[in-house]
Amino acid sequence: MLNYVIGRLLTFVPTFVGVTLISFGFIRVLPGDPIIVMAGERGLTDERYAELEAQFGFDRPIYEQFWEYLTGVLQGDLGNSFVTKRPVWDEFFALFPATLELSVCAMIFAVLLGLPAGVIAAVNRGKFYDRALMSTALIGYSMPIFWWALLLIIVFSGNLQWTPVSGRIDLIYYFPDPTGFMLIDSLRSGQSGAFTSAVRHLVLPTIVLGTIPLAVIARQTRSAMLEVLGEDYIRTARAKGLTSGRINGIHALRNALIPVITVIGLSVGTLLAGAILTETIFSWPGIGKWMVDSIFRRDYPVVQGGLLLIAVAVMIVNLTVDMLYGVINPKIRKR
Amino acid sequence: MTDATASVDRPSPLREFWFYFRENRGAVFGLWIFGIFAFLALFGPWIAPHDATTQFRDATLQPPFWQEGGNWTFPLGTDPLGRDMLSRLIVGARFSFFVGVVVVSIAASGGILMGLMAGFSPKWVDTIIMRIMDVILAFPSLLLALVLVAILGPSLTNAMIAIAIVLQPHYVRLTRASVLSELQKDYVTSARVAGAALPRLMFITVLPNCLAPIIVQAALSFSTAILDAAALGFLGMGAQPPTPEWGTMLAEAREFILRAWWVVTFPGLAILVTVLAINLMGDGLRDALDPKLKRS
């Protein structure tokens, strides 16, 4: 097991350096001079240009610049935003809880519906429920989620007026946010109606972001269950006279969960990509919207730093999933 | 083609493929839809009742024909600038189709070449190639595509290049994995012993035996490419207005969602139906081509 963990950690290092290299290279392959871009339309004198060039280290050899960038990254220094002048690192971690809250809710939504759907489909293989559920899952899987979001807004916010269109909470509520998670903070604030407002804001983005993972989990659970249901120990359980609920729910599902957990872990990248669209549409103040806004504002340090931090977050999650996979599935460890 | 009386012969690969593909009714249905989509992509401008960019200024935001105020001149209504929705949707098919074809061609050919290289080269080359692919895969695909487009400048061509770069590692991994498992087999050894040169070994001996999973992947990434290009268009980083690309149409229509449902509903529906049809076909291809997954 230890060897497995160490081996897996060792592959993390070159990937991390590569990811850093890409985000470092990003600002240097942009058309145009970053300093001119930063100066905006005011223009620059030659002295000021040279000064800035020295300040950002653009006058030194490229490998020295990369080394400095890499050591800066490892110390949490990603530069400052052109627009707000605040450190990119601080901005990222101020907005991250919003994205995390949304992603966790979306994942819970996807798992709570996807697992039962997959089990029901597998148990009723080839029958009506299987076909209905799997057709729905395929539609969910093919869904352009930005359109799905607009449709839900038309129906639930426009026609039925059940949910708000954007933001995390109604503006009439104001309270400190020590955790950054609106659900927890609104509950702690003790203001009546604040929590309900937070939930109502969260519902549509959760559904939109959770749709594709939901479809993937349902499909994966079904095929994993089908594989397991053909195993000998299921036949034994059946011969012992166990109820089908016990067989499907305990004996089969537990073993079918191994590939499903992998899929759930790998969906984190999909969630972050989905968050870009979902957050933009619902004006959800998280990482995705921040990245899109920064791209449009040409706020390059933010784009560069955000890209790196998101990639590292995805890598850490994937690494954790791999480790967990080793814990759950002993076959992997021995390789 | 052999006829029924000579059925002792092994059926041609194409016929065998069609036999399995036909069994999956969803896949055949998907193929039909895809056929219509391809037809519209090729002949759209000649079929569309109006020009896709002509603005009928006295008929802006006209509802579809079955609603009050709609008429048959504009069967699916008009957009805020008075352009015919149906015509724009029909002409828009070619952009999505084009995106799919170009992205899959670039990603697959590049990916297959690199996968072959990784599989046949010494260990260190293999390691370098695969680490680079790991790095690309570490970024959420849409985000990386978005940033690449920001670097290259927003346009449909750049969006296609970005999506192709993002999708390509999947082909590299798939090809490399198949190549490595094929290299163990006796027929490769015998070809080597017979003196086949490296290019022959790569492209004629091994590659054809690795194609099945790659074809399935191609179908899947065709739909991913369409979705991603539409998403980029929606974010304003893909095709630029007035191009009737479906994602761009959605972006333009966003502010009218509560007043005119049709300008939002139809472009999205077009994307969904197309992607769904391709995914149905992809499932059928997988059933027909991959014997391990057959009849799952």
XYZ file of C-alpha atoms in Angstrom, chain A residues 71-320:
250
model
C 8.868 29.386 -5.902
C 6.291 32.159 -5.628
C 3.485 29.700 -6.335
C 4.739 27.328 -3.667
C 4.626 30.207 -1.185
C 1.123 31.208 -2.206
C 2.180 34.236 -4.230
C 0.263 34.396 -7.506
C 0.540 38.101 -8.128
C -2.153 40.769 -7.857
C -5.250 41.333 -9.923
C -4.956 44.173 -12.475
C -8.470 45.261 -11.633
C -8.881 44.998 -7.866
C -5.140 45.099 -7.036
C -5.768 42.395 -4.432
C -3.671 39.193 -4.328
C -5.072 36.485 -6.619
C -4.618 33.924 -3.845
C -6.896 35.883 -1.453
C -9.541 36.447 -4.115
C -9.584 32.763 -4.983
C -10.085 31.611 -1.420
C -12.710 34.277 -0.768
C -14.807 32.971 -3.666
C -13.999 29.282 -3.403
C -16.580 28.473 -0.666
C -19.397 29.609 -2.971
C -18.286 27.205 -5.691
C -17.644 24.457 -3.169
C -21.103 24.854 -1.631
C -22.745 24.686 -5.041
C -20.633 21.722 -6.167
C -21.252 19.738 -2.996
C -25.008 20.303 -3.249
C -24.950 19.339 -6.934
C -23.018 16.185 -6.140
C -25.389 15.222 -3.308
C -28.308 15.791 -5.663
C -26.658 13.661 -8.359
C -25.771 10.790 -6.014
C -29.109 10.739 -4.200
C -31.012 10.419 -7.464
C -28.420 8.673 -9.608
C -27.659 5.675 -7.404
C -31.293 4.572 -6.899
C -32.039 5.230 -10.576
C -29.145 3.013 -11.644
C -30.106 0.244 -9.215
C -33.761 0.298 -10.261
C -32.782 0.208 -13.922
C -30.399 -2.714 -13.408
C -32.856 -4.762 -11.383
C -35.590 -4.203 -13.972
C -33.230 -4.771 -16.875
C -34.952 -4.494 -20.258
C -38.298 -3.629 -18.723
C -40.187 -0.359 -18.744
C -38.400 1.291 -15.808
C -35.000 0.466 -17.238
C -35.841 1.954 -20.605
C -37.516 5.019 -19.152
C -34.701 5.752 -16.717
C -31.913 5.127 -19.185
C -33.542 7.227 -21.908
C -33.871 10.051 -19.393
C -30.246 9.585 -18.368
C -29.108 9.765 -21.978
C -31.067 12.976 -22.459
C -29.482 14.399 -19.304
C -26.080 13.333 -20.540
C -26.626 15.103 -23.874
C -28.024 18.252 -22.305
C -26.468 21.623 -23.106
C -26.634 22.770 -19.486
C -26.613 26.477 -20.303
C -29.870 25.934 -22.202
C -31.271 23.715 -19.443
C -30.595 26.549 -16.985
C -32.473 29.031 -19.180
C -35.438 26.643 -19.491
C -35.633 26.174 -15.727
C -35.494 29.947 -15.281
C -38.357 30.402 -17.762
C -40.530 27.851 -15.959
C -39.670 28.215 -12.273
C -38.589 31.840 -12.043
C -40.631 33.304 -14.887
C -43.946 31.456 -15.022
C -44.239 30.021 -11.518
C -42.193 32.676 -9.679
C -40.949 30.050 -7.224
C -37.244 30.765 -7.312
C -35.068 33.847 -7.760
C -33.061 34.266 -10.947
C -29.635 35.097 -9.589
C -27.322 35.521 -6.618
C -26.911 33.572 -3.393
C -29.387 35.307 -1.098
C -31.922 38.171 -1.129
C -30.249 41.532 -0.649
C -32.382 42.412 2.373
C -30.384 39.981 4.473
C -27.000 40.982 5.710
C -24.833 39.067 8.153
C -21.162 38.163 8.641
C -19.981 35.140 6.694
C -17.195 33.468 8.671
C -17.438 30.141 6.810
C -18.347 31.481 3.371
C -21.030 28.808 3.052
C -24.310 30.643 2.713
C -26.408 27.792 4.082
C -24.390 27.603 7.305
C -23.905 31.358 7.734
C -27.583 32.168 7.173
C -28.540 29.557 9.737
C -26.039 30.939 12.251
C -27.193 34.516 11.712
C -30.560 33.646 13.232
C -32.416 36.032 10.901
C -35.811 34.615 10.057
C -36.170 33.758 6.394
C -32.475 34.006 5.619
C -31.940 30.258 5.391
C -35.020 29.737 3.234
C -33.837 32.493 0.944
C -30.417 30.855 0.636
C -32.020 27.494 -0.170
C -34.315 29.019 -2.776
C -31.331 30.608 -4.475
C -29.458 27.340 -4.434
C -32.104 25.032 -5.908
C -31.902 25.828 -9.630
C -28.082 26.077 -9.853
C -27.834 22.758 -8.003
C -30.156 21.035 -10.446
C -28.387 22.519 -13.453
C -24.896 21.654 -12.249
C -25.947 18.211 -11.017
C -27.679 17.090 -14.195
C -24.722 15.678 -16.114
C -23.111 13.954 -13.081
C -26.556 12.555 -12.275
C -26.849 11.017 -15.729
C -23.298 9.668 -15.627
C -23.758 8.154 -12.160
C -27.061 6.533 -13.118
C -25.552 4.955 -16.249
C -22.436 3.813 -14.415
C -24.389 2.378 -11.472
C -26.599 0.422 -13.841
C -23.732 -1.178 -15.717
C -21.754 -1.904 -12.535
C -24.839 -3.468 -10.942
C -25.501 -5.600 -14.012
C -21.964 -6.914 -13.876
C -22.180 -7.723 -10.171
C -25.625 -9.307 -10.413
C -24.152 -11.983 -12.661
C -21.592 -13.053 -10.062
C -21.658 -16.372 -8.234
C -21.998 -14.894 -4.761
C -25.258 -13.258 -5.777
C -26.551 -16.644 -6.862
C -25.429 -18.033 -3.506
C -27.233 -15.239 -1.679
C -30.324 -15.987 -3.693
C -30.032 -19.707 -2.939
C -29.764 -18.895 0.758
C -33.218 -17.406 0.437
C -32.345 -13.771 1.093
C -34.929 -11.201 0.081
C -34.243 -9.449 -3.179
C -34.120 -6.111 -1.361
C -31.252 -7.384 0.770
C -29.443 -8.917 -2.182
C -29.707 -5.826 -4.367
C -29.285 -3.269 -1.648
C -26.440 -4.824 0.320
C -24.656 -7.628 -1.498
C -24.785 -6.202 -5.000
C -24.735 -2.452 -4.464
C -21.744 -2.503 -2.158
C -19.617 -4.223 -4.733
C -21.011 -2.167 -7.569
C -20.028 1.007 -5.747
C -16.309 0.689 -6.500
C -16.437 1.889 -10.125
C -19.198 4.328 -9.214
C -17.005 6.053 -6.630
C -14.310 6.508 -9.258
C -16.823 8.121 -11.562
C -18.023 10.384 -8.772
C -14.448 11.475 -8.068
C -13.682 12.097 -11.709
C -16.861 14.184 -12.019
C -15.240 16.909 -9.930
C -13.470 18.237 -13.007
C -16.777 18.156 -14.882
C -18.393 20.022 -11.998
C -15.790 22.778 -12.100
C -16.172 23.097 -15.863
C -19.948 23.111 -15.430
C -19.604 25.731 -12.720
C -18.236 28.139 -15.322
C -21.536 28.036 -17.210
C -23.853 27.610 -14.230
C -22.316 30.423 -12.219
C -22.310 32.774 -15.199
C -25.992 32.197 -15.867
C -27.141 32.456 -12.256
C -24.667 35.251 -11.341
C -23.339 32.953 -8.632
C -20.306 34.700 -7.126
C -17.886 31.767 -7.326
C -14.697 30.718 -9.075
C -16.320 29.977 -12.435
C -17.903 33.384 -12.827
C -14.728 35.025 -11.527
C -12.674 33.289 -14.230
C -15.077 34.218 -17.034
C -15.266 37.839 -15.864
C -11.483 38.015 -15.617
C -11.062 36.633 -19.119
C -13.368 39.326 -20.451
C -11.656 42.028 -18.401
C -8.241 40.795 -19.594
C -7.202 40.485 -15.967
C -4.342 38.151 -16.818
C -2.834 37.496 -13.367
C -6.254 36.293 -12.224
C -6.726 34.057 -15.265
C -3.233 32.680 -14.830
C -3.518 32.091 -11.090
C -7.089 30.817 -11.212
C -6.210 28.358 -13.966
C -3.366 26.995 -11.873
C -5.348 26.760 -8.631
C -8.304 25.054 -10.312
C -6.017 22.528 -11.990
C -4.265 21.804 -8.707
C -7.634 21.396 -6.973
C -8.730 18.887 -9.616
C -5.405 17.048 -9.333
C -5.683 16.787 -5.548
C -9.202 15.419 -5.836
C -8.136 12.874 -8.450
C -5.212 11.841 -6.271
C -7.512 11.394 -3.282
